[in-house]
Every structure is written in C-alpha cells, then in structure tokens.
Amino acid sequence: MKAILCSQYCQPDDLVLADVPDPVAGPGEAVIAIKAAALNFFDILMIQGKYQIKPPFPFSPAAEVAGVIESIGAGVTDLKVGDRVVASCGHNGARDKIALPANTIVKIPDNLDYDRAAGIIIIYGTALHALEDRASPKPGETLAVLGAAGGTGLAACELGKLMGLKVIACASSDEKLAFAKQHGAELTLNYAKEDLKEGLRKLTDGKGADIVFDPVGGAYAEAALRSTAWEGRFLVIGFAAGDIPKIPLNLALLKGCDIRGVFWGAWARQNPEKNRKNLEKLVQWTAEGKISSHVDRTFSLSQTAEALKVLAGRKAMGKVILHPGS
C-alpha cells in the first residue's frame, strides 16, 4: 500500500510517498481502508519535531481518518467488514490503510460522507471539550473566538451557537469573518485592522468577553486576555501563530479570571468513555446538519506537501482532507 512517510524531521516538501506493508488486524483491532484523512496544523509541527508528541520514525502525518472496515481481529464483536467508520489515530493517517483498536472506532451513518466525517474528531472534539468541560458556559454569555475561520475556531463558533452563547468571531480578514458569520458567529472583529482588546470591549459594551477561545497564541493572546470580563475564562487551545506567549500573571489577578488549558488528546486518553460519547454526539450532529464539518479543499495522497502548505499559510477555512487511493 502507499503511505506518506516522514523518516527524519523535515519540511512538507521532504515527505516521501512510499510503498509499505499492509497492516494486519491484531486481537481487538480492525483494519480501516482509508477514504479520507484530515490534516491539522499540528501535523506540520510533528514532522518538524516541534510538537509535544514525537512518533518513532518513519511515520505518516494525519491524525483522523474515515473509511471502511476491511478486516477485524480476534475478539472484535461490535464491528464488521464493510462498516463505514471514523477514528482518531494520532498519526499515520496519510496512507491507504491503518490498523487501530476497535474500541477507538465509531460507526458513521450512510448520509455522512467520508470527507466531512474525517474532519469531525479533533477540531470538534477539542472545541466541545473546551466549551463543555473547561469553560463553564452559561447561556447568553459572550464567546470570543480567535482564528475563527480555521478548523478549531470554526468548530467553536458552531458549537458556541448551539450552546446558546453569543459568538464573536475574530480573524485576520473580512473574507474569513464573513465565512465565520455563516457558521454561528453573531459579531465579528478583524484584528488585522482593529485593536483586538479595544474591539472586544466595544463589542461587549465595555464588559469584555466571558470566554475567550484562543487557538492562535502569539501577540493576540495577551490582548485577548486583557479583554476578558471579570471572572472570565481564557481557554488556551494552541499556538497557530507559532509563538508561545508569555502572559503577565498579574492580569489573572486584576481581572479575577481563569486561564484554562485545553489538551483534548490527553483528556481523551484519560476519559475514553466520555470522549467516545462526545464523538458519537458530534457524528450525529454532523449527520443532522447541526454542525457543518466544512471541507475547505481536498488533495490526493501524493499532494500531501501542498496540502500541508495550505495549512501553514493559514489559507484554509475549514478542513483540509487527503484522499488515499486516489
């Protein structure tokens, strides 16, 4: 089978399309013939050796896959050959097939296409965990979302609206903001044109945002924290801007606010049953059209480098999907 391989820390253009042995389902495992593999910003960091998780070489990028069960191992009773499924794999999704523990695989309905299914797990799983488990939301509160047109930001806009929050989309272009407004945002702020702190205060009548969802980091993080309301919650999601900000802790004191880390992957490993229920709920919501799981563009496996560079350039609005076997 074909696989995109990272054999040493490298840039996207250095990845290699190679032949590797087909996987075999061990006890408690199933092999998925991958129809769609979703890329995320952290895939770029992972191949560069800059991510907190460092798989052994050689590995493939792409941490979430959708496809068809091709074979099952001993002891697997809740899956059968031909089932349409989705799963989180951490890495190794950019290949034709993958063997995974059966208890990590979730079935998807016939009316949910593979591309949209592949994009559900990480961005919506992260956003749902952030808002439901970490943010202590109350209906009617304001939620400011940075990077609102990116994968995780867009998911936060959609889920925030479903939870009854007043969503303020913050992004770097009017085009991205218009897109976020189509996906749950009520108000918008272009932080390339307007000061983020003052803009958020103005949009909240001077109170500040009750919840800030920040997958961007960099220079925007401190400005967003300064714009939080009294007893606000600042959610640390990630650092797409590249720089990990150093926050003056006196801000947390002066604003009586919380800075709350959101590490969905670690939480999911420690709470597998709750995470599985979250994923099943997200699959159902996507199939029902309550959330979009919007796909920005798709690429063949041989175009993985090009796909990653779209993410690196922050050009994607929604998910970037690979099509193994195409």
Short mmCIF file of N, CA and C in Angstrom, two decimals, residues 100-235:
data_model
loop_
_atom_site.label_atom_id
_atom_site.label_comp_id
_atom_site.label_asym_id
_atom_site.label_seq_id
_atom_site.Cartn_x
_atom_site.Cartn_y
_atom_site.Cartn_z
N LEU A 100 -6.25 -0.17 13.88
CA LEU A 100 -6.49 0.59 15.11
C LEU A 100 -7.29 -0.25 16.10
N PRO A 101 -7.17 0.06 17.41
CA PRO A 101 -8.01 -0.62 18.40
C PRO A 101 -9.50 -0.41 18.06
N ALA A 102 -10.26 -1.48 18.09
CA ALA A 102 -11.67 -1.39 17.71
C ALA A 102 -12.46 -0.46 18.61
N ASN A 103 -12.04 -0.36 19.88
CA ASN A 103 -12.80 0.50 20.81
C ASN A 103 -12.58 1.99 20.58
N THR A 104 -11.70 2.34 19.64
CA THR A 104 -11.49 3.75 19.29
C THR A 104 -12.22 4.12 18.00
N ILE A 105 -12.87 3.16 17.40
CA ILE A 105 -13.52 3.36 16.10
C ILE A 105 -15.02 3.54 16.29
N VAL A 106 -15.58 4.53 15.60
CA VAL A 106 -17.01 4.83 15.72
C VAL A 106 -17.66 4.71 14.35
N LYS A 107 -18.82 4.05 14.30
CA LYS A 107 -19.55 3.92 13.04
C LYS A 107 -20.18 5.26 12.65
N ILE A 108 -20.33 5.47 11.34
CA ILE A 108 -20.98 6.68 10.84
C ILE A 108 -22.17 6.28 9.97
N PRO A 109 -23.22 7.11 9.95
CA PRO A 109 -24.40 6.78 9.14
C PRO A 109 -24.13 6.95 7.65
N ASP A 110 -24.98 6.34 6.84
CA ASP A 110 -24.79 6.37 5.38
C ASP A 110 -24.89 7.77 4.80
N ASN A 111 -25.62 8.67 5.48
CA ASN A 111 -25.81 10.02 4.92
C ASN A 111 -24.69 10.99 5.29
N LEU A 112 -23.63 10.49 5.94
CA LEU A 112 -22.47 11.32 6.28
C LEU A 112 -21.29 10.92 5.41
N ASP A 113 -20.84 11.83 4.54
CA ASP A 113 -19.75 11.49 3.63
C ASP A 113 -18.42 11.40 4.36
N TYR A 114 -17.47 10.68 3.76
CA TYR A 114 -16.19 10.41 4.41
C TYR A 114 -15.40 11.69 4.67
N ASP A 115 -15.42 12.65 3.75
CA ASP A 115 -14.63 13.87 3.92
C ASP A 115 -15.06 14.62 5.17
N ARG A 116 -16.36 14.83 5.32
CA ARG A 116 -16.85 15.58 6.49
C ARG A 116 -16.67 14.76 7.77
N ALA A 117 -16.83 13.45 7.67
CA ALA A 117 -16.65 12.61 8.85
C ALA A 117 -15.21 12.68 9.36
N ALA A 118 -14.24 12.66 8.44
CA ALA A 118 -12.84 12.67 8.84
C ALA A 118 -12.47 13.94 9.60
N GLY A 119 -13.19 15.03 9.31
CA GLY A 119 -12.85 16.30 9.95
C GLY A 119 -13.53 16.58 11.27
N ILE A 120 -14.30 15.62 11.76
CA ILE A 120 -15.07 15.87 12.99
C ILE A 120 -14.22 15.76 14.25
N ILE A 121 -13.38 14.72 14.31
CA ILE A 121 -12.89 14.25 15.60
C ILE A 121 -12.09 15.29 16.37
N ILE A 122 -11.03 15.81 15.78
CA ILE A 122 -10.10 16.62 16.56
C ILE A 122 -10.62 18.04 16.77
N ILE A 123 -11.07 18.70 15.68
CA ILE A 123 -11.46 20.11 15.88
C ILE A 123 -12.74 20.23 16.69
N TYR A 124 -13.73 19.39 16.36
CA TYR A 124 -14.97 19.46 17.13
C TYR A 124 -14.82 18.80 18.49
N GLY A 125 -14.01 17.73 18.56
CA GLY A 125 -13.74 17.12 19.86
C GLY A 125 -13.05 18.10 20.79
N THR A 126 -12.07 18.84 20.25
CA THR A 126 -11.37 19.86 21.05
C THR A 126 -12.32 20.98 21.46
N ALA A 127 -13.10 21.48 20.50
CA ALA A 127 -13.99 22.60 20.80
C ALA A 127 -15.09 22.20 21.79
N LEU A 128 -15.63 21.00 21.63
CA LEU A 128 -16.68 20.55 22.56
C LEU A 128 -16.11 20.37 23.96
N HIS A 129 -14.95 19.74 24.06
CA HIS A 129 -14.30 19.58 25.37
C HIS A 129 -13.98 20.94 25.99
N ALA A 130 -13.47 21.85 25.17
CA ALA A 130 -13.11 23.19 25.68
C ALA A 130 -14.33 23.91 26.23
N LEU A 131 -15.41 23.93 25.44
CA LEU A 131 -16.58 24.71 25.83
C LEU A 131 -17.43 24.01 26.89
N GLU A 132 -17.59 22.71 26.74
CA GLU A 132 -18.49 21.99 27.65
C GLU A 132 -17.81 21.63 28.97
N ASP A 133 -16.55 21.19 28.89
CA ASP A 133 -15.88 20.68 30.09
C ASP A 133 -14.98 21.70 30.77
N ARG A 134 -14.47 22.68 30.03
CA ARG A 134 -13.48 23.58 30.60
C ARG A 134 -13.97 25.02 30.79
N ALA A 135 -14.95 25.44 29.99
CA ALA A 135 -15.31 26.87 30.00
C ALA A 135 -16.42 27.23 30.99
N SER A 136 -17.10 26.26 31.56
CA SER A 136 -18.23 26.53 32.46
C SER A 136 -19.20 27.54 31.84
N PRO A 137 -19.72 27.28 30.65
CA PRO A 137 -20.54 28.28 29.95
C PRO A 137 -21.93 28.43 30.55
N LYS A 138 -22.44 29.65 30.44
CA LYS A 138 -23.83 29.92 30.82
C LYS A 138 -24.51 30.52 29.60
N PRO A 139 -25.74 30.07 29.29
CA PRO A 139 -26.44 30.61 28.12
C PRO A 139 -26.48 32.13 28.14
N GLY A 140 -26.20 32.74 26.99
CA GLY A 140 -26.21 34.19 26.88
C GLY A 140 -24.87 34.84 27.09
N GLU A 141 -23.88 34.08 27.59
CA GLU A 141 -22.54 34.65 27.76
C GLU A 141 -21.90 34.90 26.40
N THR A 142 -20.89 35.77 26.37
CA THR A 142 -20.18 36.06 25.14
C THR A 142 -18.96 35.16 25.01
N LEU A 143 -18.76 34.64 23.81
CA LEU A 143 -17.62 33.80 23.48
C LEU A 143 -16.85 34.45 22.35
N ALA A 144 -15.62 34.87 22.62
CA ALA A 144 -14.75 35.42 21.57
C ALA A 144 -13.85 34.31 21.05
N VAL A 145 -13.89 34.09 19.73
CA VAL A 145 -13.13 33.01 19.11
C VAL A 145 -12.05 33.62 18.21
N LEU A 146 -10.78 33.40 18.54
CA LEU A 146 -9.69 33.84 17.69
C LEU A 146 -9.46 32.79 16.58
N GLY A 147 -8.92 33.23 15.45
CA GLY A 147 -8.73 32.31 14.34
C GLY A 147 -10.04 31.65 13.95
N ALA A 148 -11.10 32.46 13.87
CA ALA A 148 -12.46 31.91 13.80
C ALA A 148 -12.78 31.19 12.51
N ALA A 149 -12.01 31.37 11.45
CA ALA A 149 -12.30 30.68 10.20
C ALA A 149 -11.46 29.42 10.02
N GLY A 150 -10.50 29.19 10.92
CA GLY A 150 -9.72 27.97 10.88
C GLY A 150 -10.53 26.79 11.39
N GLY A 151 -9.96 25.60 11.35
CA GLY A 151 -10.71 24.41 11.72
C GLY A 151 -11.29 24.46 13.11
N THR A 152 -10.43 24.61 14.13
CA THR A 152 -10.90 24.60 15.51
C THR A 152 -11.74 25.83 15.82
N GLY A 153 -11.35 26.98 15.29
CA GLY A 153 -12.12 28.20 15.51
C GLY A 153 -13.52 28.10 14.95
N LEU A 154 -13.63 27.56 13.74
CA LEU A 154 -14.95 27.41 13.12
C LEU A 154 -15.82 26.46 13.94
N ALA A 155 -15.22 25.38 14.43
CA ALA A 155 -15.95 24.44 15.27
C ALA A 155 -16.45 25.13 16.54
N ALA A 156 -15.62 25.99 17.13
CA ALA A 156 -16.03 26.70 18.34
C ALA A 156 -17.19 27.65 18.06
N CYS A 157 -17.16 28.31 16.89
CA CYS A 157 -18.27 29.19 16.52
C CYS A 157 -19.58 28.41 16.44
N GLU A 158 -19.54 27.28 15.76
CA GLU A 158 -20.75 26.49 15.57
C GLU A 158 -21.26 25.91 16.89
N LEU A 159 -20.35 25.34 17.69
CA LEU A 159 -20.77 24.74 18.95
C LEU A 159 -21.19 25.80 19.95
N GLY A 160 -20.52 26.95 19.94
CA GLY A 160 -20.91 28.04 20.82
C GLY A 160 -22.34 28.48 20.57
N LYS A 161 -22.70 28.59 19.31
CA LYS A 161 -24.08 28.97 18.98
C LYS A 161 -25.06 27.90 19.45
N LEU A 162 -24.70 26.61 19.24
CA LEU A 162 -25.57 25.52 19.70
C LEU A 162 -25.78 25.55 21.21
N MET A 163 -24.78 26.05 21.95
CA MET A 163 -24.86 26.10 23.41
C MET A 163 -25.54 27.37 23.91
N GLY A 164 -25.97 28.22 22.99
CA GLY A 164 -26.67 29.43 23.41
C GLY A 164 -25.77 30.58 23.78
N LEU A 165 -24.52 30.56 23.31
CA LEU A 165 -23.59 31.65 23.59
C LEU A 165 -23.66 32.70 22.47
N LYS A 166 -23.29 33.93 22.80
CA LYS A 166 -23.20 35.00 21.82
C LYS A 166 -21.78 34.99 21.27
N VAL A 167 -21.61 34.56 20.02
CA VAL A 167 -20.29 34.30 19.47
C VAL A 167 -19.74 35.52 18.74
N ILE A 168 -18.52 35.92 19.12
CA ILE A 168 -17.79 36.99 18.44
C ILE A 168 -16.63 36.34 17.70
N ALA A 169 -16.69 36.36 16.37
CA ALA A 169 -15.61 35.79 15.56
C ALA A 169 -14.52 36.82 15.37
N CYS A 170 -13.27 36.42 15.64
CA CYS A 170 -12.11 37.29 15.45
C CYS A 170 -11.17 36.62 14.45
N ALA A 171 -10.81 37.34 13.39
CA ALA A 171 -9.95 36.77 12.35
C ALA A 171 -9.21 37.90 11.65
N SER A 172 -8.35 37.52 10.68
CA SER A 172 -7.43 38.49 10.09
C SER A 172 -7.89 39.03 8.74
N SER A 173 -9.10 38.66 8.29
CA SER A 173 -9.58 39.21 7.02
C SER A 173 -11.10 39.26 7.03
N ASP A 174 -11.64 40.17 6.24
CA ASP A 174 -13.10 40.28 6.14
C ASP A 174 -13.70 39.03 5.51
N GLU A 175 -12.96 38.41 4.59
CA GLU A 175 -13.45 37.18 3.97
C GLU A 175 -13.63 36.07 5.01
N LYS A 176 -12.63 35.91 5.87
CA LYS A 176 -12.72 34.90 6.92
C LYS A 176 -13.86 35.20 7.89
N LEU A 177 -14.05 36.46 8.20
CA LEU A 177 -15.12 36.84 9.13
C LEU A 177 -16.49 36.58 8.53
N ALA A 178 -16.65 36.87 7.26
CA ALA A 178 -17.92 36.59 6.58
C ALA A 178 -18.21 35.09 6.61
N PHE A 179 -17.17 34.30 6.44
CA PHE A 179 -17.31 32.85 6.49
C PHE A 179 -17.73 32.39 7.89
N ALA A 180 -17.07 32.94 8.92
CA ALA A 180 -17.42 32.58 10.30
C ALA A 180 -18.85 32.98 10.63
N LYS A 181 -19.31 34.08 10.06
CA LYS A 181 -20.68 34.53 10.32
C LYS A 181 -21.70 33.57 9.73
N GLN A 182 -21.33 32.88 8.68
CA GLN A 182 -22.20 31.86 8.10
C GLN A 182 -22.26 30.61 8.97
N HIS A 183 -21.36 30.52 9.94
CA HIS A 183 -21.24 29.31 10.76
C HIS A 183 -21.37 29.61 12.25
N GLY A 184 -22.27 30.50 12.59
CA GLY A 184 -22.61 30.65 14.00
C GLY A 184 -22.21 31.95 14.67
N ALA A 185 -21.31 32.72 14.07
CA ALA A 185 -20.89 33.97 14.71
C ALA A 185 -21.97 35.03 14.57
N GLU A 186 -22.18 35.78 15.65
CA GLU A 186 -23.15 36.87 15.63
C GLU A 186 -22.47 38.20 15.34
N LEU A 187 -21.27 38.37 15.91
CA LEU A 187 -20.49 39.60 15.73
C LEU A 187 -19.11 39.24 15.21
N THR A 188 -18.43 40.22 14.62
CA THR A 188 -17.10 39.95 14.06
C THR A 188 -16.12 41.06 14.38
N LEU A 189 -14.83 40.69 14.38
CA LEU A 189 -13.76 41.67 14.63
C LEU A 189 -12.55 41.28 13.79
N ASN A 190 -12.12 42.20 12.94
CA ASN A 190 -10.94 41.98 12.11
C ASN A 190 -9.72 42.52 12.84
N TYR A 191 -8.90 41.62 13.42
CA TYR A 191 -7.78 42.09 14.23
C TYR A 191 -6.57 42.48 13.39
N ALA A 192 -6.69 42.40 12.07
CA ALA A 192 -5.66 42.97 11.21
C ALA A 192 -5.90 44.47 11.01
N LYS A 193 -7.14 44.91 11.24
CA LYS A 193 -7.49 46.31 11.03
C LYS A 193 -7.79 47.04 12.34
N GLU A 194 -8.16 46.29 13.37
CA GLU A 194 -8.64 46.92 14.60
C GLU A 194 -7.94 46.30 15.80
N ASP A 195 -7.67 47.12 16.83
CA ASP A 195 -7.06 46.62 18.05
C ASP A 195 -7.97 45.58 18.70
N LEU A 196 -7.42 44.41 18.99
CA LEU A 196 -8.24 43.31 19.49
C LEU A 196 -8.84 43.62 20.85
N LYS A 197 -8.03 44.12 21.76
CA LYS A 197 -8.52 44.40 23.11
C LYS A 197 -9.64 45.44 23.09
N GLU A 198 -9.40 46.56 22.43
CA GLU A 198 -10.41 47.62 22.40
C GLU A 198 -11.64 47.19 21.60
N GLY A 199 -11.41 46.44 20.53
CA GLY A 199 -12.53 45.99 19.71
C GLY A 199 -13.46 45.07 20.48
N LEU A 200 -12.90 44.15 21.26
CA LEU A 200 -13.74 43.24 22.04
C LEU A 200 -14.47 43.97 23.15
N ARG A 201 -13.81 44.94 23.75
CA ARG A 201 -14.50 45.73 24.79
C ARG A 201 -15.68 46.50 24.19
N LYS A 202 -15.45 47.05 22.99
CA LYS A 202 -16.51 47.82 22.35
C LYS A 202 -17.71 46.92 22.00
N LEU A 203 -17.42 45.73 21.50
CA LEU A 203 -18.49 44.82 21.10
C LEU A 203 -19.25 44.24 22.29
N THR A 204 -18.66 44.33 23.48
CA THR A 204 -19.33 43.81 24.68
C THR A 204 -19.75 44.95 25.62
N ASP A 205 -19.90 46.16 25.07
CA ASP A 205 -20.33 47.34 25.87
C ASP A 205 -19.42 47.58 27.07
N GLY A 206 -18.13 47.34 26.87
CA GLY A 206 -17.15 47.63 27.91
C GLY A 206 -16.93 46.51 28.92
N LYS A 207 -17.77 45.48 28.88
CA LYS A 207 -17.65 44.41 29.88
C LYS A 207 -16.49 43.47 29.60
N GLY A 208 -16.26 43.17 28.33
CA GLY A 208 -15.27 42.17 27.95
C GLY A 208 -15.94 40.83 27.69
N ALA A 209 -15.21 39.92 27.08
CA ALA A 209 -15.75 38.60 26.73
C ALA A 209 -15.74 37.68 27.94
N ASP A 210 -16.83 36.94 28.12
CA ASP A 210 -16.89 35.99 29.23
C ASP A 210 -15.95 34.82 29.00
N ILE A 211 -15.86 34.38 27.75
CA ILE A 211 -15.00 33.24 27.39
C ILE A 211 -14.18 33.63 26.16
N VAL A 212 -12.88 33.39 26.22
CA VAL A 212 -12.01 33.58 25.05
C VAL A 212 -11.47 32.22 24.65
N PHE A 213 -11.65 31.87 23.38
CA PHE A 213 -11.18 30.61 22.81
C PHE A 213 -10.00 30.94 21.91
N ASP A 214 -8.78 30.56 22.32
CA ASP A 214 -7.58 31.00 21.61
C ASP A 214 -6.74 29.85 21.07
N PRO A 215 -6.91 29.50 19.78
CA PRO A 215 -6.02 28.53 19.15
C PRO A 215 -4.84 29.18 18.43
N VAL A 216 -4.71 30.49 18.56
CA VAL A 216 -3.72 31.25 17.77
C VAL A 216 -2.46 31.54 18.57
N GLY A 217 -2.59 32.06 19.79
CA GLY A 217 -1.42 32.41 20.58
C GLY A 217 -0.72 33.64 20.03
N GLY A 218 0.60 33.67 20.14
CA GLY A 218 1.37 34.80 19.63
C GLY A 218 0.97 36.09 20.31
N ALA A 219 1.04 37.19 19.55
CA ALA A 219 0.78 38.52 20.11
C ALA A 219 -0.68 38.73 20.47
N TYR A 220 -1.57 37.92 19.90
CA TYR A 220 -3.00 38.14 20.16
C TYR A 220 -3.44 37.65 21.54
N ALA A 221 -2.70 36.72 22.12
CA ALA A 221 -3.15 36.10 23.36
C ALA A 221 -3.27 37.11 24.50
N GLU A 222 -2.23 37.90 24.72
CA GLU A 222 -2.28 38.85 25.84
C GLU A 222 -3.37 39.90 25.62
N ALA A 223 -3.50 40.36 24.38
CA ALA A 223 -4.55 41.35 24.09
C ALA A 223 -5.93 40.77 24.37
N ALA A 224 -6.13 39.50 23.99
CA ALA A 224 -7.43 38.86 24.23
C ALA A 224 -7.67 38.66 25.73
N LEU A 225 -6.62 38.28 26.45
CA LEU A 225 -6.77 38.11 27.90
C LEU A 225 -7.12 39.44 28.57
N ARG A 226 -6.51 40.52 28.10
CA ARG A 226 -6.82 41.83 28.66
C ARG A 226 -8.27 42.27 28.38
N SER A 227 -8.88 41.61 27.39
CA SER A 227 -10.25 41.99 27.05
C SER A 227 -11.29 41.10 27.72
N THR A 228 -10.88 40.17 28.57
CA THR A 228 -11.85 39.30 29.22
C THR A 228 -12.64 40.06 30.29
N ALA A 229 -13.83 39.57 30.53
CA ALA A 229 -14.68 40.14 31.57
C ALA A 229 -14.19 39.71 32.95
N TRP A 230 -14.71 40.37 33.99
CA TRP A 230 -14.44 39.93 35.36
C TRP A 230 -14.92 38.48 35.51
N GLU A 231 -14.05 37.64 36.07
CA GLU A 231 -14.30 36.21 36.22
C GLU A 231 -14.47 35.51 34.87
N GLY A 232 -13.83 36.07 33.84
CA GLY A 232 -13.84 35.43 32.52
C GLY A 232 -12.97 34.20 32.50
N ARG A 233 -13.09 33.42 31.43
CA ARG A 233 -12.30 32.20 31.26
C ARG A 233 -11.56 32.27 29.94
N PHE A 234 -10.25 32.21 30.02
CA PHE A 234 -9.38 32.27 28.84
C PHE A 234 -8.92 30.85 28.54
N LEU A 235 -9.34 30.31 27.39
CA LEU A 235 -9.05 28.93 27.04
C LEU A 235 -7.82 28.86 26.13
#
